[in-house]
CSV table of C-alpha atoms in Angstrom, one decimal:
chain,number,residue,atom,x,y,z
A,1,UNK,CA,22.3,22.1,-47.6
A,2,UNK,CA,24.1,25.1,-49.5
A,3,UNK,CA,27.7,24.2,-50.0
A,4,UNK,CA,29.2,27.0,-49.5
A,5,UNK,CA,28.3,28.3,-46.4
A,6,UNK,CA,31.1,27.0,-43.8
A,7,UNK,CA,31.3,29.7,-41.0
A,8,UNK,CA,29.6,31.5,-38.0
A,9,UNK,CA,29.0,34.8,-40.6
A,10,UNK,CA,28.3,32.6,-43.9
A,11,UNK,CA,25.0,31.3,-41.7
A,12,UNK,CA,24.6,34.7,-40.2
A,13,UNK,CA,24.7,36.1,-43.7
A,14,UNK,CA,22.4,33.6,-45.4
A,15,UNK,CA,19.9,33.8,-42.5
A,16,UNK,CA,19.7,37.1,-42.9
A,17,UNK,CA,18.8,36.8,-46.6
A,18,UNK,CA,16.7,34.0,-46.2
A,19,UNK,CA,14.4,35.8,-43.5
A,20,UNK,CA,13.9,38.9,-45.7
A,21,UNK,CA,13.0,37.3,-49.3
A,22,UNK,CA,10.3,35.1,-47.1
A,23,UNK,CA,8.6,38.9,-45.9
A,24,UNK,CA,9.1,38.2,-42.1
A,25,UNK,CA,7.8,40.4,-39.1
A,26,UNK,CA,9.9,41.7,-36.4
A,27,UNK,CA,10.0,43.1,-33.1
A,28,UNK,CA,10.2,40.4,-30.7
A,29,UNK,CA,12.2,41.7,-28.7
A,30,UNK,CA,14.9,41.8,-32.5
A,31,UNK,CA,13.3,45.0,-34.9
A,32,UNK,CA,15.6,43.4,-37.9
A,33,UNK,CA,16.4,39.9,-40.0
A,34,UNK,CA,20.5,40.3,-39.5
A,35,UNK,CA,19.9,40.3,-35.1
A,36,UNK,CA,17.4,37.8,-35.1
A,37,UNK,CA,19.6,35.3,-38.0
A,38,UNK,CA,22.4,36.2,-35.5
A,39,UNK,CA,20.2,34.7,-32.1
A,40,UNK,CA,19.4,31.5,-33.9
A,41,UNK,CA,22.7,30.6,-35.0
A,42,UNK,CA,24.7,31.5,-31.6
A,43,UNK,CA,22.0,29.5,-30.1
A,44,UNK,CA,22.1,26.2,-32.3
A,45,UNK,CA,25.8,26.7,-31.4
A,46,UNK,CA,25.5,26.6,-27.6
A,47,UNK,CA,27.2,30.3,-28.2
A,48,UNK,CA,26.8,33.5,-26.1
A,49,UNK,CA,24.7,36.2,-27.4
A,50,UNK,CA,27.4,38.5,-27.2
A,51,UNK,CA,30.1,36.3,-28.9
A,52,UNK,CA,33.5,38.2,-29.8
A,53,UNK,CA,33.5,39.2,-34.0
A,54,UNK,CA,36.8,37.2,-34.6
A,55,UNK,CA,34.7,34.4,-33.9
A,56,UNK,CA,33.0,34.8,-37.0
A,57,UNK,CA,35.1,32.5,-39.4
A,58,UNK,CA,34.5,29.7,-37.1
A,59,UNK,CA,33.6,26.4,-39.3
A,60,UNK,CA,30.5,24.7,-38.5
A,61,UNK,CA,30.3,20.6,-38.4
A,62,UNK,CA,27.7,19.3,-40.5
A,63,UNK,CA,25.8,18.4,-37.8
A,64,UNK,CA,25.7,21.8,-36.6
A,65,UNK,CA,24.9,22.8,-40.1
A,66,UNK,CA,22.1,21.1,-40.0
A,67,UNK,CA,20.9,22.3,-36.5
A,68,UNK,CA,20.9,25.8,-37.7
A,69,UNK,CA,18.8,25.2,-41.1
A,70,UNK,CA,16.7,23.2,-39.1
A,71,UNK,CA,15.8,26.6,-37.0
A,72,UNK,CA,15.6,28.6,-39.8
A,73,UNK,CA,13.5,26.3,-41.8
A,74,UNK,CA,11.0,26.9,-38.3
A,75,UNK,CA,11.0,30.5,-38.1
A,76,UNK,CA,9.9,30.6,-41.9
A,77,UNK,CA,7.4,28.3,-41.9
A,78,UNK,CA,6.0,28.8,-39.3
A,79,UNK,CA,6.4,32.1,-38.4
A,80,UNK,CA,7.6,31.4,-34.7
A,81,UNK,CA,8.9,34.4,-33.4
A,82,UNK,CA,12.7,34.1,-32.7
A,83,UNK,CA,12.8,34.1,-29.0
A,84,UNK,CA,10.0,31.6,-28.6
A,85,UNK,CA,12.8,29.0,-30.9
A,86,UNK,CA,15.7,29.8,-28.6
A,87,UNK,CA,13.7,30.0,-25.2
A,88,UNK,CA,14.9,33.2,-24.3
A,89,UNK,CA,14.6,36.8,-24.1
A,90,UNK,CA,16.6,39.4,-22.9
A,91,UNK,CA,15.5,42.2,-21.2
A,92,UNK,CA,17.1,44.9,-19.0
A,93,UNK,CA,20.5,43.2,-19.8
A,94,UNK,CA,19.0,40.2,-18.2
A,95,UNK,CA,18.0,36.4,-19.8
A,96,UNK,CA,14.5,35.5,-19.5
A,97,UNK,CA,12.7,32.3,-19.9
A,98,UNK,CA,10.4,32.9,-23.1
A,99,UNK,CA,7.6,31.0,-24.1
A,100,UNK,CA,4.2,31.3,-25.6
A,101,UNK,CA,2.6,31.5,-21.9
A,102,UNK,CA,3.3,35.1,-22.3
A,103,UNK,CA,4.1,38.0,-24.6
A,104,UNK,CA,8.3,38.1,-25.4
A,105,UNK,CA,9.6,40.7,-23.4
A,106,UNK,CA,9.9,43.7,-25.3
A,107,UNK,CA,9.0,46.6,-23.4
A,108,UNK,CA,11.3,50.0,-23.8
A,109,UNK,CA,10.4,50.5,-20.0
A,110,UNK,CA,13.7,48.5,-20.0
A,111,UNK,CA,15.6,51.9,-20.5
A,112,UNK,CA,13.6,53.2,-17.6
A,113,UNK,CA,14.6,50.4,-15.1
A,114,UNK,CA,17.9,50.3,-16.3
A,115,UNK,CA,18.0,54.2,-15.4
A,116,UNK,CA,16.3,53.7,-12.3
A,117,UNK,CA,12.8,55.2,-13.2
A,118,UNK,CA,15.0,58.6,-12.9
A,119,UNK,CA,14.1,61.7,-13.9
A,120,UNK,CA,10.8,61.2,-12.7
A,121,UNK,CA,11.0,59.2,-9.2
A,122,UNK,CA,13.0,62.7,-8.7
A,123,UNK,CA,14.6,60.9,-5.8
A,124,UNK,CA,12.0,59.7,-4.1
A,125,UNK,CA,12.1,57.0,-1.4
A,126,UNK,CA,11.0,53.9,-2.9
A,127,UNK,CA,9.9,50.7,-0.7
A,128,UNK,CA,7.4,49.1,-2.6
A,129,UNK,CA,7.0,48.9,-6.5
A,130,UNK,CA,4.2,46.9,-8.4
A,131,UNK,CA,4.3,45.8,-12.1
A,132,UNK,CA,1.1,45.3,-13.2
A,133,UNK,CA,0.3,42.5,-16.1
A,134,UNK,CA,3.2,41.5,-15.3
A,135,UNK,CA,3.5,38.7,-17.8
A,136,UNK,CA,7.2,37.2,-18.4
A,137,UNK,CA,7.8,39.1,-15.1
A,138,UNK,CA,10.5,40.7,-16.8
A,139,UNK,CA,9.4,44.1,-15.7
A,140,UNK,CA,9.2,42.8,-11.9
A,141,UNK,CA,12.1,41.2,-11.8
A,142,UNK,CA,14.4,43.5,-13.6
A,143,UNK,CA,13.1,46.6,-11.2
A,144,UNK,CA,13.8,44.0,-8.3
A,145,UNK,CA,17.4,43.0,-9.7
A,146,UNK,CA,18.5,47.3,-10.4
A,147,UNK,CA,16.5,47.9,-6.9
A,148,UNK,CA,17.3,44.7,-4.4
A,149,UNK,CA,16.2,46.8,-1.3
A,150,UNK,CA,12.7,47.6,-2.9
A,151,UNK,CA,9.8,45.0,-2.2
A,152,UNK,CA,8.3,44.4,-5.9
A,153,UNK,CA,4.9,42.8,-6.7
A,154,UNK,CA,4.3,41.1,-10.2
A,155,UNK,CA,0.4,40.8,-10.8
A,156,UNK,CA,-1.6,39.1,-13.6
A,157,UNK,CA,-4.8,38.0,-14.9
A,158,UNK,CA,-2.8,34.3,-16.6
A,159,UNK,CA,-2.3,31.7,-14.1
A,160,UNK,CA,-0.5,30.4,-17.7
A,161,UNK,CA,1.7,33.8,-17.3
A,162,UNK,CA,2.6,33.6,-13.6
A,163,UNK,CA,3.6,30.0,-13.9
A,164,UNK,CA,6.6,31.0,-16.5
A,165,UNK,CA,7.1,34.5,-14.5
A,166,UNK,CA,7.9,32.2,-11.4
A,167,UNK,CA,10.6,30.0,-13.4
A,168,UNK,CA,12.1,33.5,-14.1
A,169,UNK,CA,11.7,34.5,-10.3
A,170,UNK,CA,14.1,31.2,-9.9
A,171,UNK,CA,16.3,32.1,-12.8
A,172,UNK,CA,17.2,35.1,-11.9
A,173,UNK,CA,17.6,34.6,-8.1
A,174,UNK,CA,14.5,37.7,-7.3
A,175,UNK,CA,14.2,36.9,-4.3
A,176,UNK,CA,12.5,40.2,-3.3
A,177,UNK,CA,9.6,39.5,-6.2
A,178,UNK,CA,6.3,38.1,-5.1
A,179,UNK,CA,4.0,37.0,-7.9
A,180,UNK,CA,0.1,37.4,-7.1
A,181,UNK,CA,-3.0,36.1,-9.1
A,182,UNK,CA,-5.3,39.1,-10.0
A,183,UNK,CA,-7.6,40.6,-12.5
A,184,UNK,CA,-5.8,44.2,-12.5
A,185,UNK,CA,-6.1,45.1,-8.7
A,186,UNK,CA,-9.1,43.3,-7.7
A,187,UNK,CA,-7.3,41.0,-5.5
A,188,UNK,CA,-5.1,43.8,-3.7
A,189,UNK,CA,-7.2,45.1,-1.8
A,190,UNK,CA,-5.0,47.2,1.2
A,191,UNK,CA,-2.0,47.0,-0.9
A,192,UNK,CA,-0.2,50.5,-1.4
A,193,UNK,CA,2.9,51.3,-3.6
A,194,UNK,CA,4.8,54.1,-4.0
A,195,UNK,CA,5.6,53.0,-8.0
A,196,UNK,CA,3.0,51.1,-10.6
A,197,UNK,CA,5.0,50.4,-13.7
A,198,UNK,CA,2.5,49.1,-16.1
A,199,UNK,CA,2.3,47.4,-19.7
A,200,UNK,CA,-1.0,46.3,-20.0
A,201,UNK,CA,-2.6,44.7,-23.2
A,202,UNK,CA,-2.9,48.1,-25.9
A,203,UNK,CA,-3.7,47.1,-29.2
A,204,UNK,CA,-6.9,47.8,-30.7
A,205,UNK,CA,-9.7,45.0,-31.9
A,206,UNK,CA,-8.8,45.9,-35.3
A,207,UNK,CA,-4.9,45.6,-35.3
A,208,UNK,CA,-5.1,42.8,-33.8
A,209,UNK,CA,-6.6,41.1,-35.8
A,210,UNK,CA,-4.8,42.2,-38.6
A,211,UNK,CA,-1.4,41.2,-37.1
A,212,UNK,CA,1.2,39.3,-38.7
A,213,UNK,CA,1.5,35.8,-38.2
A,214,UNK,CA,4.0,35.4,-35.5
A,215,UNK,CA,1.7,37.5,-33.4
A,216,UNK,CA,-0.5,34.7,-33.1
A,217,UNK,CA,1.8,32.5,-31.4
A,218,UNK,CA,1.7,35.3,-28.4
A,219,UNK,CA,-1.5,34.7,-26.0
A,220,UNK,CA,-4.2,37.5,-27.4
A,221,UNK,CA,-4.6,38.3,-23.4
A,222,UNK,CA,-1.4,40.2,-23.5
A,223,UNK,CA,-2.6,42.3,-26.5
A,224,UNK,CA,-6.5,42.9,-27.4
A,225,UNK,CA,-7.8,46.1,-25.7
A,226,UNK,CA,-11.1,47.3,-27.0
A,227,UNK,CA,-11.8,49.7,-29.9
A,228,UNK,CA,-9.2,52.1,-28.7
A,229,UNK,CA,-6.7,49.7,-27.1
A,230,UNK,CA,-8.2,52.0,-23.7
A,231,UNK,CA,-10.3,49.2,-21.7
A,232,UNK,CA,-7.3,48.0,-19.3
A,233,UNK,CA,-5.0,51.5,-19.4
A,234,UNK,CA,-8.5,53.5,-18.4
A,235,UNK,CA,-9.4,50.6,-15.6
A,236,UNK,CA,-5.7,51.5,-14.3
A,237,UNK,CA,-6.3,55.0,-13.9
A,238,UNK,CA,-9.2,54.5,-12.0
A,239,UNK,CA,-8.0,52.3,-9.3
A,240,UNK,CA,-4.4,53.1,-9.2
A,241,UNK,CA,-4.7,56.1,-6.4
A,242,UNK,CA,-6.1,53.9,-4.4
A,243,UNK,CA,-3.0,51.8,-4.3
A,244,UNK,CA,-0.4,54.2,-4.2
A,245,UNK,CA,1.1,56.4,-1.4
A,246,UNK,CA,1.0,60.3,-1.0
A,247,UNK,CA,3.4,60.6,-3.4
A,248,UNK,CA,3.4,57.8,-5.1
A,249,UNK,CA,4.0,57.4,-9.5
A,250,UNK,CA,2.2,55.3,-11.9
A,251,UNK,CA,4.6,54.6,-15.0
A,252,UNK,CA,2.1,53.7,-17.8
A,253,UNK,CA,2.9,52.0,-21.5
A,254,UNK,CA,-0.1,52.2,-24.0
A,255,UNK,CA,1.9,52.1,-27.6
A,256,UNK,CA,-0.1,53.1,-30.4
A,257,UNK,CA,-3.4,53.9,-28.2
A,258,UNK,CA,-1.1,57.7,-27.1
A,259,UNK,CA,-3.2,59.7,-29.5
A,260,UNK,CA,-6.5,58.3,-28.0
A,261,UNK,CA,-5.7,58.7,-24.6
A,262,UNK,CA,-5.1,62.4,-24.9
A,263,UNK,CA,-8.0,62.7,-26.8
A,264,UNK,CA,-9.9,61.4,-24.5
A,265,UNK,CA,-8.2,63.0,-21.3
A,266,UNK,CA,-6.8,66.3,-22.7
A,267,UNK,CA,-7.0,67.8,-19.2
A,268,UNK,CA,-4.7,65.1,-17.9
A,269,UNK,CA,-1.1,66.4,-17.5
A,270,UNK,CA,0.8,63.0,-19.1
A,271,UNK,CA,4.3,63.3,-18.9
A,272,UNK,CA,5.3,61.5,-22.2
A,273,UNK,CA,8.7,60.0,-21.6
A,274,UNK,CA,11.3,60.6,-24.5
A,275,UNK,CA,13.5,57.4,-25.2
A,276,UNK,CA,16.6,57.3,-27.1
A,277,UNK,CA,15.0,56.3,-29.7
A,278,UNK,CA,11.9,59.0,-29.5
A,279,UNK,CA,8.3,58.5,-27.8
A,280,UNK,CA,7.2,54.8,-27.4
A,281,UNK,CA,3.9,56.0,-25.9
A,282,UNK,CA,4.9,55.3,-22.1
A,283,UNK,CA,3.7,57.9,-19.9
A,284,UNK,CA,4.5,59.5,-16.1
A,285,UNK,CA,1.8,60.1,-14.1
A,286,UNK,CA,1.6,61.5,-10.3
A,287,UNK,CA,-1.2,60.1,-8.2
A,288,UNK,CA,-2.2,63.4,-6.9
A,289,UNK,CA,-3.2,64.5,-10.8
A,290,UNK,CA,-5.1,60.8,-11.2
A,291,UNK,CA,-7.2,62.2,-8.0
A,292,UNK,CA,-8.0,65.6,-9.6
A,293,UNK,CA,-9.5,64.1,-12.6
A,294,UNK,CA,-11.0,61.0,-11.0
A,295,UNK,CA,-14.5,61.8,-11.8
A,296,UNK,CA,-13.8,61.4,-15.5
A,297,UNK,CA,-11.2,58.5,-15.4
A,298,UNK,CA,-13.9,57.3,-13.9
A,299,UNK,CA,-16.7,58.0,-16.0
A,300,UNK,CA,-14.9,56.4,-19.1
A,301,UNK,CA,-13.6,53.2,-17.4
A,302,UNK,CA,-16.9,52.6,-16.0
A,303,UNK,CA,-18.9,52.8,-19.4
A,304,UNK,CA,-16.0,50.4,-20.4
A,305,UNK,CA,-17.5,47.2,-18.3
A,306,UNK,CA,-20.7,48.4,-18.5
């Protein structure tokens, strides 16, 4: 154990340093080596996450020395992501249960819920949302916590998935969530929304595979999506008009996989949402423009499960 790291910052610091000259990946749910260094020590120290600066000179015992070196020594060896070692993820400005039953929640649709899906709900009456691949249940539950008078469905393919987005359903007290086993809307049958809010698996064979090592603790569910990273975005499309009201809104995120989709649909008007931080490849999409260019959406999810 170095001697002469003694405080909150000196671990902090040395985290930091450590994580870089070992060539980590991030963005789980942390893009940098200083945040996620941070998250492991305040959570060896039974700290909050948004602990006070003049905290920082704090001396650590040796037994909480030890605690924290013992989680660093993890997420370098064996590339963990961060929030699977600490058992949480926040989202929305809410704490999540994270775990390798499901992706960490990560999703910049977060800056949508927290704005209330406005601009584009453009004051719309909302009663009933649904989160498809809902995962974590992050997305589901935060809409339902910003929105406690709208009814929100979480749906997904992982029994594995559901069973941690339920423990979050308890967490957080979402009392107006209800968590349904389905293979994208196969099992809704009658079931009509006025929002879908979607982040489906997007990452193409290829960059999948060639993912850094902390991916692979995720489930590969939650990610591989065909050539394109198309197959589930395309099968959403397709059914979604059916399961949305007159003037109902499908909020769509597909990443990377943008450019394909318009190249493929270059007649469909996507609204791309800017974020604070630029595109992130989410788009808006009104129900009555998915029936106008059904016949194609159709066309290309079909040849998809052919």
């Amino acid at each position: 154990m170095p001697a002469e790291l003694a405080t909150i910052i000196d671990f902090i610091r040395y985290g930091a340093s450590r994580f870089n000259a070992a060539g980590l990946s991030f963005g789980h749910s942390m893009d940098n080596a200083l945040d996620e260094s941070t998250q492991l020590v305040l959570h060896a120290l039974h700290l909050p996450h948004d602990l006070g600066p003049a905290y920082g000179q704090a001396r650590l015992t040796t037994e909480e020395r030890q605690e924290v070196l013992s989680l660093f020594t993890r997420r370098i060896n064996e590339r963990i992501p961060a929030c699977y070692l600490t058992g949480e993820a926040w989202f929305a400005g809410l704490s999540f249960k994270s775990d390798p039953r499901a992706l960490v929640p990560r999703s910049p649709i977060a800056e949508l819920i927290e704005a209330g899906f406005e601009p584009w709900l453009g004051g719309r009456e909302v009663n009933r949302a649904l989160d498809m691949c809902t995962g974590s249940g992050c997305i589901a539950i935060a809409t339902a916590h910003y929105h406690p008078h709208w009814q929100v469905d979480g749906v997904d393919l992982s029994e594995e998935a559901l069973s941690l987005a339920r423990e979050n359903v308890e967490r957080l007290h979402a009392d107006n969530v209800r968590l349904l086993h389905s293979d994208l809307f196969h099992n809704l049958d009658g079931e009509v929304y006025d929002l879908i809010v979607t982040n489906p698996p997007y990452v193409t064979h290829a960059e999948t595979d060639a993912l850094p090592a902390e991916y692979k603790h995720e489930p590969e569910l939650g990610l591989r999506a065909g050539d394109d990273g198309l197959d589930l975005a395309l099968e959403i499309l397709r059914d979604a008009p059916r399961h949305l009201s007159e003037h109902g809104l499908l909020i769509c995120e597909v990443g990377e996989s943008e450019r394909a989709l318009v190249q493929l649909l270059p007649e469909v008007p996507f609204n791309w949402v800017e974020f604070r931080v630029g595109q992130m490849g989410i788009f808006v999409l009104e129900r009555e423009d998915m029936v106008a260019h059904h016949a194609r959406i159709k066309a290309l999810a079909d040849a998809r499960r052919a």
